[in-house]
Amino acid sequence: MMTSNGKTCLNCGESSTVSDSYGAQEHRVCTLCGFVAEEGSFRCDAEQSLGSSSWGEQHYSEGLPQAFRQRNDQHAVPQGKREGTRCIRVGAAKLGFSSSMTEEALSMFTKAYNHPDFHQLQISSKWCLASCVMYVVCRQLEWPVTMDHISKVCHCNLIEFGRLYKRLLHNLNIQMKCQGIEQLVESHLSKTSLKDSVMNKTLQLIALCKETWLTCGRKYSTVINAGAYIAWKSLHCSAQDRSGTYRVFCRTNGLPPGNGSACIREIVKVLAKLTKGIPWIVTPAVDVNSLAPHLDDILKYQKTLLACPSEEEPDSVLSGNKEVPLTLQDNTSCDTDNEILVLAPLNTKRSSDCQSDTTALKKARQELL
């Protein structure tokens, strides 16, 4: 590009010299005689100086290896921390976190990331660590969530999730409150097509399982699935509905089957022992189909049946392979929160001694038989 500078040519004396750029050099030539007044001058602007400008520092740093820039640049964020932050932001959007909950999760993840015990984790493990932080925030606010749900939302391995969760609680000295299984029933079954009657009966059955210690040491989601299946079978006792298996029930409602079949057998075994205390049940219940019609009676008189065991099992019922005593966890008498099983010739007075109720039940059973 040629620009006029108005300087006089040394050869012809005319003011016809122009500046002509050629590559990195600039020449001043005369347009009349062609005389080159100046040549070979390099342009070096102050803003392009390598040692004293941001322009030079930027282009110089871009030419360095990435590992060197991450070690020496204070503003560079490691990839593991970036992935963990992204996991929290994506998971917070899916779970509906508030801005304060998101900031609390990011602050806790930064504290965990800087802990020496987590320095050697891989990037995928730091992503899982961020999901553990989200689970801790939910539990601290008493949200009804499970590890299985959070691991699925964040696409983490459940085994690694549990391992990092224990390390997180230990390293950051976090004390968690115990979470009751009743709080998880509604949230776990919220996405299913089950009716409210099934949900209410599932809650009652889960409470009975908790009284008989069937929820101890077991995965809550599996116990809830088993209880929902038995409650659903009790409301669908017709012949055409008896063919519905547990696998079909879980697949229809979008529930993970897990080890639910074994849990169903344990619950049925305990419920079958309780039916022996109801005198009008003549045919013993051996499976879900034969037990389902009597579930309402069992739930209605559960306090009496638990406090006044049958003749065959005087002191306990079997929960799996362990013998568990039939004692009420809330230390209430057998006539509170549930109706007393009253049979003729018993009158309607409230009994303070469950032994008299047991004797009456035995007499009524013998009369029916």
PDB file of C-alpha atoms in Angstrom, residues 108-252:
ATOM      1  CA  MET A 108     -17.290 -28.267  49.429  1.00  0.00           C
ATOM      2  CA  PHE A 109     -15.849 -29.764  46.238  1.00  0.00           C
ATOM      3  CA  THR A 110     -13.008 -27.217  46.231  1.00  0.00           C
ATOM      4  CA  LYS A 111     -12.219 -28.120  49.832  1.00  0.00           C
ATOM      5  CA  ALA A 112     -12.257 -31.833  48.997  1.00  0.00           C
ATOM      6  CA  TYR A 113     -10.204 -31.299  45.833  1.00  0.00           C
ATOM      7  CA  ASN A 114      -7.457 -29.564  47.800  1.00  0.00           C
ATOM      8  CA  HIS A 115      -7.311 -32.355  50.388  1.00  0.00           C
ATOM      9  CA  PRO A 116      -4.125 -34.438  50.020  1.00  0.00           C
ATOM     10  CA  ASP A 117      -6.056 -37.710  50.081  1.00  0.00           C
ATOM     11  CA  PHE A 118      -7.763 -36.841  46.779  1.00  0.00           C
ATOM     12  CA  HIS A 119      -4.749 -35.501  44.858  1.00  0.00           C
ATOM     13  CA  GLN A 120      -3.975 -38.783  43.116  1.00  0.00           C
ATOM     14  CA  LEU A 121      -7.504 -39.447  41.864  1.00  0.00           C
ATOM     15  CA  GLN A 122      -8.134 -39.812  38.171  1.00  0.00           C
ATOM     16  CA  ILE A 123     -10.344 -37.354  36.323  1.00  0.00           C
ATOM     17  CA  SER A 124     -13.261 -39.799  36.254  1.00  0.00           C
ATOM     18  CA  SER A 125     -12.928 -40.304  40.026  1.00  0.00           C
ATOM     19  CA  LYS A 126     -12.953 -36.547  40.614  1.00  0.00           C
ATOM     20  CA  TRP A 127     -16.188 -36.392  38.633  1.00  0.00           C
ATOM     21  CA  CYS A 128     -17.575 -39.067  40.967  1.00  0.00           C
ATOM     22  CA  LEU A 129     -16.252 -37.105  43.959  1.00  0.00           C
ATOM     23  CA  ALA A 130     -18.287 -34.110  42.808  1.00  0.00           C
ATOM     24  CA  SER A 131     -21.421 -36.277  42.686  1.00  0.00           C
ATOM     25  CA  CYS A 132     -20.701 -37.410  46.269  1.00  0.00           C
ATOM     26  CA  VAL A 133     -20.555 -33.754  47.301  1.00  0.00           C
ATOM     27  CA  MET A 134     -23.994 -33.210  45.737  1.00  0.00           C
ATOM     28  CA  TYR A 135     -25.365 -36.189  47.665  1.00  0.00           C
ATOM     29  CA  VAL A 136     -23.973 -34.781  50.935  1.00  0.00           C
ATOM     30  CA  VAL A 137     -25.616 -31.405  50.280  1.00  0.00           C
ATOM     31  CA  CYS A 138     -28.952 -33.102  49.591  1.00  0.00           C
ATOM     32  CA  ARG A 139     -28.730 -35.206  52.749  1.00  0.00           C
ATOM     33  CA  GLN A 140     -27.819 -32.193  54.893  1.00  0.00           C
ATOM     34  CA  LEU A 141     -30.996 -30.497  53.710  1.00  0.00           C
ATOM     35  CA  GLU A 142     -32.973 -33.734  54.312  1.00  0.00           C
ATOM     36  CA  TRP A 143     -33.840 -34.287  50.670  1.00  0.00           C
ATOM     37  CA  PRO A 144     -35.266 -37.801  50.062  1.00  0.00           C
ATOM     38  CA  VAL A 145     -32.562 -39.024  47.676  1.00  0.00           C
ATOM     39  CA  THR A 146     -30.509 -42.204  47.473  1.00  0.00           C
ATOM     40  CA  MET A 147     -27.005 -42.976  46.281  1.00  0.00           C
ATOM     41  CA  ASP A 148     -28.469 -44.955  43.414  1.00  0.00           C
ATOM     42  CA  HIS A 149     -30.446 -41.946  42.186  1.00  0.00           C
ATOM     43  CA  ILE A 150     -27.525 -39.478  42.384  1.00  0.00           C
ATOM     44  CA  SER A 151     -25.126 -41.919  40.706  1.00  0.00           C
ATOM     45  CA  LYS A 152     -27.569 -42.353  37.820  1.00  0.00           C
ATOM     46  CA  VAL A 153     -28.079 -38.603  37.433  1.00  0.00           C
ATOM     47  CA  CYS A 154     -24.301 -38.016  37.327  1.00  0.00           C
ATOM     48  CA  HIS A 155     -23.525 -41.232  35.386  1.00  0.00           C
ATOM     49  CA  CYS A 156     -21.175 -42.636  38.048  1.00  0.00           C
ATOM     50  CA  ASN A 157     -20.317 -46.149  39.111  1.00  0.00           C
ATOM     51  CA  LEU A 158     -22.256 -46.977  42.275  1.00  0.00           C
ATOM     52  CA  ILE A 159     -19.429 -48.979  43.878  1.00  0.00           C
ATOM     53  CA  GLU A 160     -16.895 -46.194  43.356  1.00  0.00           C
ATOM     54  CA  PHE A 161     -19.515 -43.691  44.523  1.00  0.00           C
ATOM     55  CA  GLY A 162     -19.899 -45.491  47.861  1.00  0.00           C
ATOM     56  CA  ARG A 163     -16.142 -45.780  48.329  1.00  0.00           C
ATOM     57  CA  LEU A 164     -15.489 -42.088  47.687  1.00  0.00           C
ATOM     58  CA  TYR A 165     -18.484 -41.096  49.804  1.00  0.00           C
ATOM     59  CA  LYS A 166     -16.976 -42.786  52.870  1.00  0.00           C
ATOM     60  CA  ARG A 167     -13.594 -41.141  52.243  1.00  0.00           C
ATOM     61  CA  LEU A 168     -15.282 -37.757  51.829  1.00  0.00           C
ATOM     62  CA  LEU A 169     -17.086 -38.020  55.173  1.00  0.00           C
ATOM     63  CA  HIS A 170     -13.907 -39.130  56.922  1.00  0.00           C
ATOM     64  CA  ASN A 171     -11.534 -36.536  55.414  1.00  0.00           C
ATOM     65  CA  LEU A 172     -13.854 -33.543  55.808  1.00  0.00           C
ATOM     66  CA  ASN A 173     -15.220 -34.752  59.174  1.00  0.00           C
ATOM     67  CA  ILE A 174     -18.868 -34.570  58.074  1.00  0.00           C
ATOM     68  CA  GLN A 175     -21.570 -35.966  60.345  1.00  0.00           C
ATOM     69  CA  MET A 176     -24.656 -37.221  58.506  1.00  0.00           C
ATOM     70  CA  LYS A 177     -28.111 -37.818  59.933  1.00  0.00           C
ATOM     71  CA  CYS A 178     -29.724 -41.213  59.578  1.00  0.00           C
ATOM     72  CA  GLN A 179     -32.278 -41.311  56.798  1.00  0.00           C
ATOM     73  CA  GLY A 180     -35.535 -43.187  57.356  1.00  0.00           C
ATOM     74  CA  ILE A 181     -36.859 -45.490  54.680  1.00  0.00           C
ATOM     75  CA  GLU A 182     -40.349 -43.983  54.959  1.00  0.00           C
ATOM     76  CA  GLN A 183     -39.000 -40.679  53.644  1.00  0.00           C
ATOM     77  CA  LEU A 184     -37.780 -42.347  50.446  1.00  0.00           C
ATOM     78  CA  VAL A 185     -40.955 -44.214  49.480  1.00  0.00           C
ATOM     79  CA  GLU A 186     -42.761 -41.305  47.862  1.00  0.00           C
ATOM     80  CA  SER A 187     -39.733 -39.967  45.983  1.00  0.00           C
ATOM     81  CA  HIS A 188     -38.663 -43.445  44.834  1.00  0.00           C
ATOM     82  CA  LEU A 189     -42.110 -44.276  43.448  1.00  0.00           C
ATOM     83  CA  SER A 190     -42.936 -40.781  42.188  1.00  0.00           C
ATOM     84  CA  LYS A 191     -42.205 -41.597  38.537  1.00  0.00           C
ATOM     85  CA  THR A 192     -44.265 -44.789  38.489  1.00  0.00           C
ATOM     86  CA  SER A 193     -47.876 -45.210  37.394  1.00  0.00           C
ATOM     87  CA  LEU A 194     -48.991 -46.622  40.759  1.00  0.00           C
ATOM     88  CA  LYS A 195     -52.195 -45.303  42.304  1.00  0.00           C
ATOM     89  CA  ASP A 196     -52.428 -43.551  45.651  1.00  0.00           C
ATOM     90  CA  SER A 197     -53.990 -46.623  47.254  1.00  0.00           C
ATOM     91  CA  VAL A 198     -50.920 -48.673  46.340  1.00  0.00           C
ATOM     92  CA  MET A 199     -48.620 -45.939  47.661  1.00  0.00           C
ATOM     93  CA  ASN A 200     -50.439 -45.765  51.001  1.00  0.00           C
ATOM     94  CA  LYS A 201     -50.418 -49.525  51.442  1.00  0.00           C
ATOM     95  CA  THR A 202     -46.729 -49.606  50.527  1.00  0.00           C
ATOM     96  CA  LEU A 203     -45.994 -47.100  53.295  1.00  0.00           C
ATOM     97  CA  GLN A 204     -47.845 -49.261  55.824  1.00  0.00           C
ATOM     98  CA  LEU A 205     -46.049 -52.398  54.675  1.00  0.00           C
ATOM     99  CA  ILE A 206     -42.643 -50.673  54.836  1.00  0.00           C
ATOM    100  CA  ALA A 207     -43.423 -49.571  58.397  1.00  0.00           C
ATOM    101  CA  LEU A 208     -44.222 -53.197  59.273  1.00  0.00           C
ATOM    102  CA  CYS A 209     -40.960 -54.337  57.675  1.00  0.00           C
ATOM    103  CA  LYS A 210     -39.120 -51.794  59.785  1.00  0.00           C
ATOM    104  CA  GLU A 211     -40.818 -53.127  62.933  1.00  0.00           C
ATOM    105  CA  THR A 212     -39.647 -56.656  62.114  1.00  0.00           C
ATOM    106  CA  TRP A 213     -36.092 -55.489  61.221  1.00  0.00           C
ATOM    107  CA  LEU A 214     -36.374 -56.471  57.560  1.00  0.00           C
ATOM    108  CA  THR A 215     -34.959 -53.125  56.441  1.00  0.00           C
ATOM    109  CA  CYS A 216     -31.729 -53.433  58.437  1.00  0.00           C
ATOM    110  CA  GLY A 217     -28.653 -54.110  56.323  1.00  0.00           C
ATOM    111  CA  ARG A 218     -30.607 -54.046  53.084  1.00  0.00           C
ATOM    112  CA  LYS A 219     -30.751 -51.637  50.199  1.00  0.00           C
ATOM    113  CA  TYR A 220     -33.686 -49.305  50.727  1.00  0.00           C
ATOM    114  CA  SER A 221     -34.665 -49.166  47.049  1.00  0.00           C
ATOM    115  CA  THR A 222     -34.903 -52.968  46.907  1.00  0.00           C
ATOM    116  CA  VAL A 223     -37.114 -53.127  50.018  1.00  0.00           C
ATOM    117  CA  ILE A 224     -39.364 -50.392  48.622  1.00  0.00           C
ATOM    118  CA  ASN A 225     -39.708 -52.196  45.290  1.00  0.00           C
ATOM    119  CA  ALA A 226     -40.604 -55.452  47.056  1.00  0.00           C
ATOM    120  CA  GLY A 227     -43.142 -53.713  49.299  1.00  0.00           C
ATOM    121  CA  ALA A 228     -44.732 -51.920  46.341  1.00  0.00           C
ATOM    122  CA  TYR A 229     -45.052 -55.205  44.453  1.00  0.00           C
ATOM    123  CA  ILE A 230     -46.770 -56.981  47.377  1.00  0.00           C
ATOM    124  CA  ALA A 231     -49.079 -53.977  47.890  1.00  0.00           C
ATOM    125  CA  TRP A 232     -49.922 -53.969  44.181  1.00  0.00           C
ATOM    126  CA  LYS A 233     -50.663 -57.718  44.250  1.00  0.00           C
ATOM    127  CA  SER A 234     -53.028 -57.255  47.209  1.00  0.00           C
ATOM    128  CA  LEU A 235     -55.135 -54.874  45.117  1.00  0.00           C
ATOM    129  CA  HIS A 236     -55.026 -57.117  42.037  1.00  0.00           C
ATOM    130  CA  CYS A 237     -56.024 -60.491  43.435  1.00  0.00           C
ATOM    131  CA  SER A 238     -58.085 -61.608  40.435  1.00  0.00           C
ATOM    132  CA  ALA A 239     -57.018 -64.594  38.402  1.00  0.00           C
ATOM    133  CA  GLN A 240     -55.951 -62.576  35.373  1.00  0.00           C
ATOM    134  CA  ASP A 241     -53.682 -60.369  37.471  1.00  0.00           C
ATOM    135  CA  ARG A 242     -51.891 -63.167  39.320  1.00  0.00           C
ATOM    136  CA  SER A 243     -49.630 -63.849  36.357  1.00  0.00           C
ATOM    137  CA  GLY A 244     -47.804 -60.527  36.849  1.00  0.00           C
ATOM    138  CA  THR A 245     -44.296 -61.323  38.043  1.00  0.00           C
ATOM    139  CA  TYR A 246     -41.921 -59.064  39.897  1.00  0.00           C
ATOM    140  CA  ARG A 247     -39.766 -58.530  36.813  1.00  0.00           C
ATOM    141  CA  VAL A 248     -42.768 -57.484  34.741  1.00  0.00           C
ATOM    142  CA  PHE A 249     -43.912 -55.144  37.524  1.00  0.00           C
ATOM    143  CA  CYS A 250     -40.511 -53.416  37.662  1.00  0.00           C
ATOM    144  CA  ARG A 251     -40.236 -53.174  33.897  1.00  0.00           C
ATOM    145  CA  THR A 252     -43.725 -51.672  33.599  1.00  0.00           C
TER     146      THR A 252
END
